[in-house]
Coordinates of C-alpha atoms in Angstrom, one line a residue:
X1 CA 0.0 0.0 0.0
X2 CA 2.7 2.6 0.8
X3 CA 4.3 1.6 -2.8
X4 CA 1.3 2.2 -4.5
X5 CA 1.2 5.8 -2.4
X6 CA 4.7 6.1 -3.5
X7 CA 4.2 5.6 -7.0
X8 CA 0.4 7.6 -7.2
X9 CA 2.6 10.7 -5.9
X10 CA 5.6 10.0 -8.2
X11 CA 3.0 10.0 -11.0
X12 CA 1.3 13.0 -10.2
X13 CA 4.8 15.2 -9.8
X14 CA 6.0 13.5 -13.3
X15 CA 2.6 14.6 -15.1
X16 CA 3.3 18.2 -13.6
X17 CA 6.9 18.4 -14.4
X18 CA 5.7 17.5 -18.1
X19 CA 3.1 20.2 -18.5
X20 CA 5.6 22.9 -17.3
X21 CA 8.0 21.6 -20.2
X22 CA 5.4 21.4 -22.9
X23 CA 3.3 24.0 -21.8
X24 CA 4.4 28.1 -22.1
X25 CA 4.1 30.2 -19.2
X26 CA 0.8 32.0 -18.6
X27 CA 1.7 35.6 -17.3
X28 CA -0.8 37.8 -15.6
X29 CA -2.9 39.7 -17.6
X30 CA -3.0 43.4 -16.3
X31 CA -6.8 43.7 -18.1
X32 CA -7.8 41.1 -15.4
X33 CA -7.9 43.8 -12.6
X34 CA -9.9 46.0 -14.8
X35 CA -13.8 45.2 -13.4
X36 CA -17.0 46.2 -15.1
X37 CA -18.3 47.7 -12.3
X38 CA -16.1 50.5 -10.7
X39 CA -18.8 52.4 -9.1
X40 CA -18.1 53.9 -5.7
X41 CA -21.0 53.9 -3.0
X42 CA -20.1 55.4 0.5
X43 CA -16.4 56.1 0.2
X44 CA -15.6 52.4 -0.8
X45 CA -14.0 51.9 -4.3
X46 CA -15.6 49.4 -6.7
X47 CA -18.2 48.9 -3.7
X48 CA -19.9 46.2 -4.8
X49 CA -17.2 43.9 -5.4
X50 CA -15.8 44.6 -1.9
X51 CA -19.0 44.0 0.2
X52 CA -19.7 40.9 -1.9
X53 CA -17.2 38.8 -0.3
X54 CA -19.3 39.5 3.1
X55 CA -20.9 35.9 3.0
X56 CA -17.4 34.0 3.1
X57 CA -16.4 35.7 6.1
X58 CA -19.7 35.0 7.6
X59 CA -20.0 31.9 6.4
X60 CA -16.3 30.7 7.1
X61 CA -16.9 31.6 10.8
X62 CA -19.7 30.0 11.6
X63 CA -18.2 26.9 10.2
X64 CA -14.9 27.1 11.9
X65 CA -17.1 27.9 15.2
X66 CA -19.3 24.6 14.5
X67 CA -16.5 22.6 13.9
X68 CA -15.3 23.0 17.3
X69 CA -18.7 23.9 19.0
X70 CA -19.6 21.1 21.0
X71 CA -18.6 18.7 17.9
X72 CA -21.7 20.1 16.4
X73 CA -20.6 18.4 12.8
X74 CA -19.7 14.9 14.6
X75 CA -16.5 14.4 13.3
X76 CA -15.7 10.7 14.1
X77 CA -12.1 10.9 12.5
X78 CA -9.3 13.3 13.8
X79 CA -8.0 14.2 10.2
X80 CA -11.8 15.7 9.3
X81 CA -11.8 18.3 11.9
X82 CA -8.4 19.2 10.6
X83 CA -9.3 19.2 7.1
X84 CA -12.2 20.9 7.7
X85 CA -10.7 23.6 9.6
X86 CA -8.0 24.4 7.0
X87 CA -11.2 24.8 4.6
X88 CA -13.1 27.3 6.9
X89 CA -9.9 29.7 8.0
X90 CA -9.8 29.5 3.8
X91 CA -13.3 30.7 3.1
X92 CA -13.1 33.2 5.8
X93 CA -9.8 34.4 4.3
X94 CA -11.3 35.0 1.2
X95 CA -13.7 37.5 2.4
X96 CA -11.2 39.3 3.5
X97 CA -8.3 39.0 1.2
X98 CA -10.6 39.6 -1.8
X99 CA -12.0 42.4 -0.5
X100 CA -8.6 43.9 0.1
X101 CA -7.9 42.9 -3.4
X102 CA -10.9 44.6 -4.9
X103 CA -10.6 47.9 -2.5
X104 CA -7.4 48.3 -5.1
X105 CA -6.9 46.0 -7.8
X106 CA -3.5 44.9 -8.5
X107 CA -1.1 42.0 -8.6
X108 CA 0.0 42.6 -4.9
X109 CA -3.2 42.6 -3.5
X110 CA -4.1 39.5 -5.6
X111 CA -1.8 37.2 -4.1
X112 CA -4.3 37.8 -0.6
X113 CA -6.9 37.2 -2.5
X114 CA -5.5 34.2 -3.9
X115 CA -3.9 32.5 -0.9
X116 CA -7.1 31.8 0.8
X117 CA -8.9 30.2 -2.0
X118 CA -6.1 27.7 -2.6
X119 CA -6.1 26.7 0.9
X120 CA -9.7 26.3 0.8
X121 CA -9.2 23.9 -2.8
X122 CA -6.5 21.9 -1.4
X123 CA -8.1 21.4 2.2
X124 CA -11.2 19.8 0.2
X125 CA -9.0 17.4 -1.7
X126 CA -7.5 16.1 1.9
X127 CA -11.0 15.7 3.3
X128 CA -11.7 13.7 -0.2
X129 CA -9.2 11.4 0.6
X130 CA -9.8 11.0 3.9
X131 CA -13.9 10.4 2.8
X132 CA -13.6 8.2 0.1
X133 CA -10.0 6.7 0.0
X134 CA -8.2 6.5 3.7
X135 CA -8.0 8.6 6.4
X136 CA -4.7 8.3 7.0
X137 CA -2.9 9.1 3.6
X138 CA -6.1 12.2 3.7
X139 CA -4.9 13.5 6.8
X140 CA -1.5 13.3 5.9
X141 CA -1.5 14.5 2.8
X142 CA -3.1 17.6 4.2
X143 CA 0.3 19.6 5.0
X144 CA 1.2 18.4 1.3
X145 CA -1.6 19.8 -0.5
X146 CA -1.4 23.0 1.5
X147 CA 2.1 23.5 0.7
X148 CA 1.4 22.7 -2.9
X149 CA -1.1 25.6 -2.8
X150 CA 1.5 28.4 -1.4
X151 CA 4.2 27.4 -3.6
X152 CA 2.0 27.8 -6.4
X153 CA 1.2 30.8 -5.2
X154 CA 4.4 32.3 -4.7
X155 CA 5.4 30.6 -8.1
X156 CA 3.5 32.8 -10.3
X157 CA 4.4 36.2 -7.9
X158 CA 8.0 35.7 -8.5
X159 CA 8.2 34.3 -11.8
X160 CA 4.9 35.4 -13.3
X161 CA 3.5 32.1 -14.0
X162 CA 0.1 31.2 -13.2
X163 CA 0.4 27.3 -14.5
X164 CA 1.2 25.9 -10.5
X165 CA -2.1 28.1 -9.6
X166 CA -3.9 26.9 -12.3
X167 CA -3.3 23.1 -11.6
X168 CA -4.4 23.6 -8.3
X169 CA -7.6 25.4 -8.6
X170 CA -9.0 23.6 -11.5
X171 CA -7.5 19.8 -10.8
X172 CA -9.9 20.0 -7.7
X173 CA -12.8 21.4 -9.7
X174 CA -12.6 18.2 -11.9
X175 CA -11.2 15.4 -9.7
X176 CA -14.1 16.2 -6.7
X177 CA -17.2 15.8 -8.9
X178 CA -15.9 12.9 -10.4
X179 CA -14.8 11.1 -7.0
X180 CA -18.3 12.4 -5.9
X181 CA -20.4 10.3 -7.9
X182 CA -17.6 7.5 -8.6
X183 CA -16.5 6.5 -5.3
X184 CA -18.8 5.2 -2.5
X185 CA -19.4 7.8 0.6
X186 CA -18.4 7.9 4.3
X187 CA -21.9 9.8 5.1
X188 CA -25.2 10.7 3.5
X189 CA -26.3 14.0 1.7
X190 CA -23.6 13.0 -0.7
X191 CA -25.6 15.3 -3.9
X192 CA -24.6 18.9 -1.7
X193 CA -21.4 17.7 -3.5
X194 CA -22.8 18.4 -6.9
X195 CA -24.4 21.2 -6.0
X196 CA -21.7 23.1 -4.7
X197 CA -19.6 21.9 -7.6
X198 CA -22.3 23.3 -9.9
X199 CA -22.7 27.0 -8.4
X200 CA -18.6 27.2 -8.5
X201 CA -18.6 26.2 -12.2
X202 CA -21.6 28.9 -12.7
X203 CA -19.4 31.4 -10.7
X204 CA -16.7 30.6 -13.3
X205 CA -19.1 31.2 -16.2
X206 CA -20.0 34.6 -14.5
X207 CA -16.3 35.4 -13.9
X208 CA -15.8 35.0 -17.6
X209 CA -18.6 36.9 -18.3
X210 CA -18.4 39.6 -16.0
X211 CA -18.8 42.8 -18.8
X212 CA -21.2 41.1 -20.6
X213 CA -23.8 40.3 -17.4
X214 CA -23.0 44.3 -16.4
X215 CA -24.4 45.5 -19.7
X216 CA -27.0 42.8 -20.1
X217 CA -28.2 44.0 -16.1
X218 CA -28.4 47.9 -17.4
X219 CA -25.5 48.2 -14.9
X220 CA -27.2 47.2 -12.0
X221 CA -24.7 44.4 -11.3
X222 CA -22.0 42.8 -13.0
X223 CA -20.5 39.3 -13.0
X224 CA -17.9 39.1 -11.1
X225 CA -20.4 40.1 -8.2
X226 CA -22.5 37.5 -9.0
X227 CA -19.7 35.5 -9.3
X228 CA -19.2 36.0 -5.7
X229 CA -22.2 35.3 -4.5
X230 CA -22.3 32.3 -6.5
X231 CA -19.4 30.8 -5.0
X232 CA -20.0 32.1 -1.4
X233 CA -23.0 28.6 -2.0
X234 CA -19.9 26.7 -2.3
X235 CA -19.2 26.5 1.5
X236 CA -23.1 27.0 2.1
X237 CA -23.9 23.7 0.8
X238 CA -20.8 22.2 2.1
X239 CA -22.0 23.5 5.7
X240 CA -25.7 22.7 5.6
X241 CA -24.4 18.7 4.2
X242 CA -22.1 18.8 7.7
X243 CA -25.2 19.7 10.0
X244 CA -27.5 17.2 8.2
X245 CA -25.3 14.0 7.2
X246 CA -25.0 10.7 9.1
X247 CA -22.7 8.1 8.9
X248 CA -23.5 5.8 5.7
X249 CA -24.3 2.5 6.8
X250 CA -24.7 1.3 3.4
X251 CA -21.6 2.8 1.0
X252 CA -23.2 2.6 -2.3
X253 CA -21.5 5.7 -4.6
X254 CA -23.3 7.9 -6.6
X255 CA -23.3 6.1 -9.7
X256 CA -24.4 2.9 -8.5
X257 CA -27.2 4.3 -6.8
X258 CA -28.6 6.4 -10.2
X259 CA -28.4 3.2 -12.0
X260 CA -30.5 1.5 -9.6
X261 CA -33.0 4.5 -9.8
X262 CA -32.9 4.3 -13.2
X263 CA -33.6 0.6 -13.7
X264 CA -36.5 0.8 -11.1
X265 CA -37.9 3.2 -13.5
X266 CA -37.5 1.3 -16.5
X267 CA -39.0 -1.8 -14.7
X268 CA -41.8 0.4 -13.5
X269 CA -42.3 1.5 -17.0
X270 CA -42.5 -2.1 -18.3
X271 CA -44.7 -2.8 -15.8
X272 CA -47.4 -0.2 -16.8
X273 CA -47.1 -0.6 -20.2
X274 CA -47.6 -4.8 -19.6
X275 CA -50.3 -3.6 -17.9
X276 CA -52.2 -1.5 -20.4
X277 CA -51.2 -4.1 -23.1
X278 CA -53.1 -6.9 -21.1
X279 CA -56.3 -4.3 -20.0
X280 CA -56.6 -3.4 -24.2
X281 CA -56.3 -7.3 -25.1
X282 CA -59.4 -8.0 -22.4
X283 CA -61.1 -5.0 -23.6
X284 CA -61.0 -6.1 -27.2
X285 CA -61.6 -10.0 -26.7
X286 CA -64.9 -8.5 -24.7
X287 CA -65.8 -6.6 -27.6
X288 CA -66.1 -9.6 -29.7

């Protein structure tokens, strides 16, 4: 087992090291830091995409205070409230940082806005592991990822490269949906999963699209407002699955259970239309 650790680890650093041969570096754009909306309400520049980032700071305290409130979230393994932790300092970092950021857009101020969101991506890969593959290479592999996160980080500030960050924010956005639905769960309320997954990748869209939505809204609002409202749900949903799950007495993954759903349906569907078939033969045989 700690061969196949070994080599999982050594495959993953040899994939990396290829894409930074065969891939050029991705510089910063300076038209990234130029927002749609850069209206001033109150004193505060760009206003609304400062007070947006409100919900993770609310939302990253109440989960760090619930994680060690009575054990509100009954975590049964050590390495979960660890994980979990890590995720909501984080989230509550972002609310902060980003607002910092947006007060004054610039690269500087983006590494604070930055930092936070990559220790929230790399704390949910540990808790992953720990979920759905073992607790111990999850809880271990937490210090790892986090690292993995800051050097990336510092990566693209000294060398302006953003390929390290890039890895790191998208590899979880792909590899958490699939283990998700692929691999069989530790607790219930498994789907909050997907639905966090879906409002970040809407957040994305919205990021993307943050001139477009401002002129399409009359200038009421613009994307990348949205877009942080949108994935302020991210840590919502991840908090309300905490306070409802249970332990999973029966680890059946996501996948699995939609194919049974779906063949119960068919059957069903058989069933009726066997049913008409027969109440249309009677019918006609009465008719003669």
């Amino acid at each position: 087992m700690r061969k196949r650790t070994l080599y999982v680890w050594g495959v993953a650093i040899l994939c990396f090291v290829v894409l930074m041969i065969v891939t050029p570096a991705i510089p910063q754009s300076q038209e990234y830091h130029n927002f749609a909306d850069q209206r001033e309400f109150f004193g505060i520049p760009n206003t609304l995409n400062v007070i947006s980032n409100f919900p993770f700071l609310v939302i990253g305290v109440i989960g760090l205070v619930l994680c060690f409130y009575k054990n509100y979230f009954k975590f049964s393994l050590q390495g979960e409230l660890w994980g979990w932790t890590c995720f909501f300092i984080g989230v509550a970092a972002v609310g902060v940082g980003s607002s910092y950021y947006h007060l004054d857009p610039n690269d500087a101020r983006l590494v604070w806005d930055r930092l936070p969101m990559t220790i929230a991506f790399t704390s949910i890969m540990a808790i992953f592991i720990i979920e759905r593959i073992d607790e111990q290479k999850g809880t271990i592999s937490i210090i790892p990822l986090l690292l993995a996160g800051l050097v990336s980080i510092l990566y693209w500030r000294f060398f302006d490269d953003l390929r390290p960050y890039a890895v790191v924010q998208f590899v979880p956005c792909i590899v958490i949906p699939l283990m998700a639905i692929l691999l069989p769960p530790m607790y219930t309320h498994s789907t909050y999963w997907l639905w966090a997954a879906a409002f970040y990748l809407l957040a994305k869209v919205e990021e993307a699209e943050d001139k477009v939505i401002y002129k399409w809204t009359h200038h009421i609002v613009s994307g990348h407002t949205l877009k942080h409202l949108c994935a302020a749900m991210v840590p919502v949903f991840l908090t309300l699955m905490l306070a409802k799950r249970t332990t999973e007495t029966n680890r059946i993954s996501l996948l699995k259970t939609w194919k049974v759903s779906w063949t119960k349906v068919n059957e069903n569907g058989t069933r009726v239309e066997s049913r008409e078939y027969v109440y249309t033969s009677v019918q006609s045989e009465d008719s003669h």
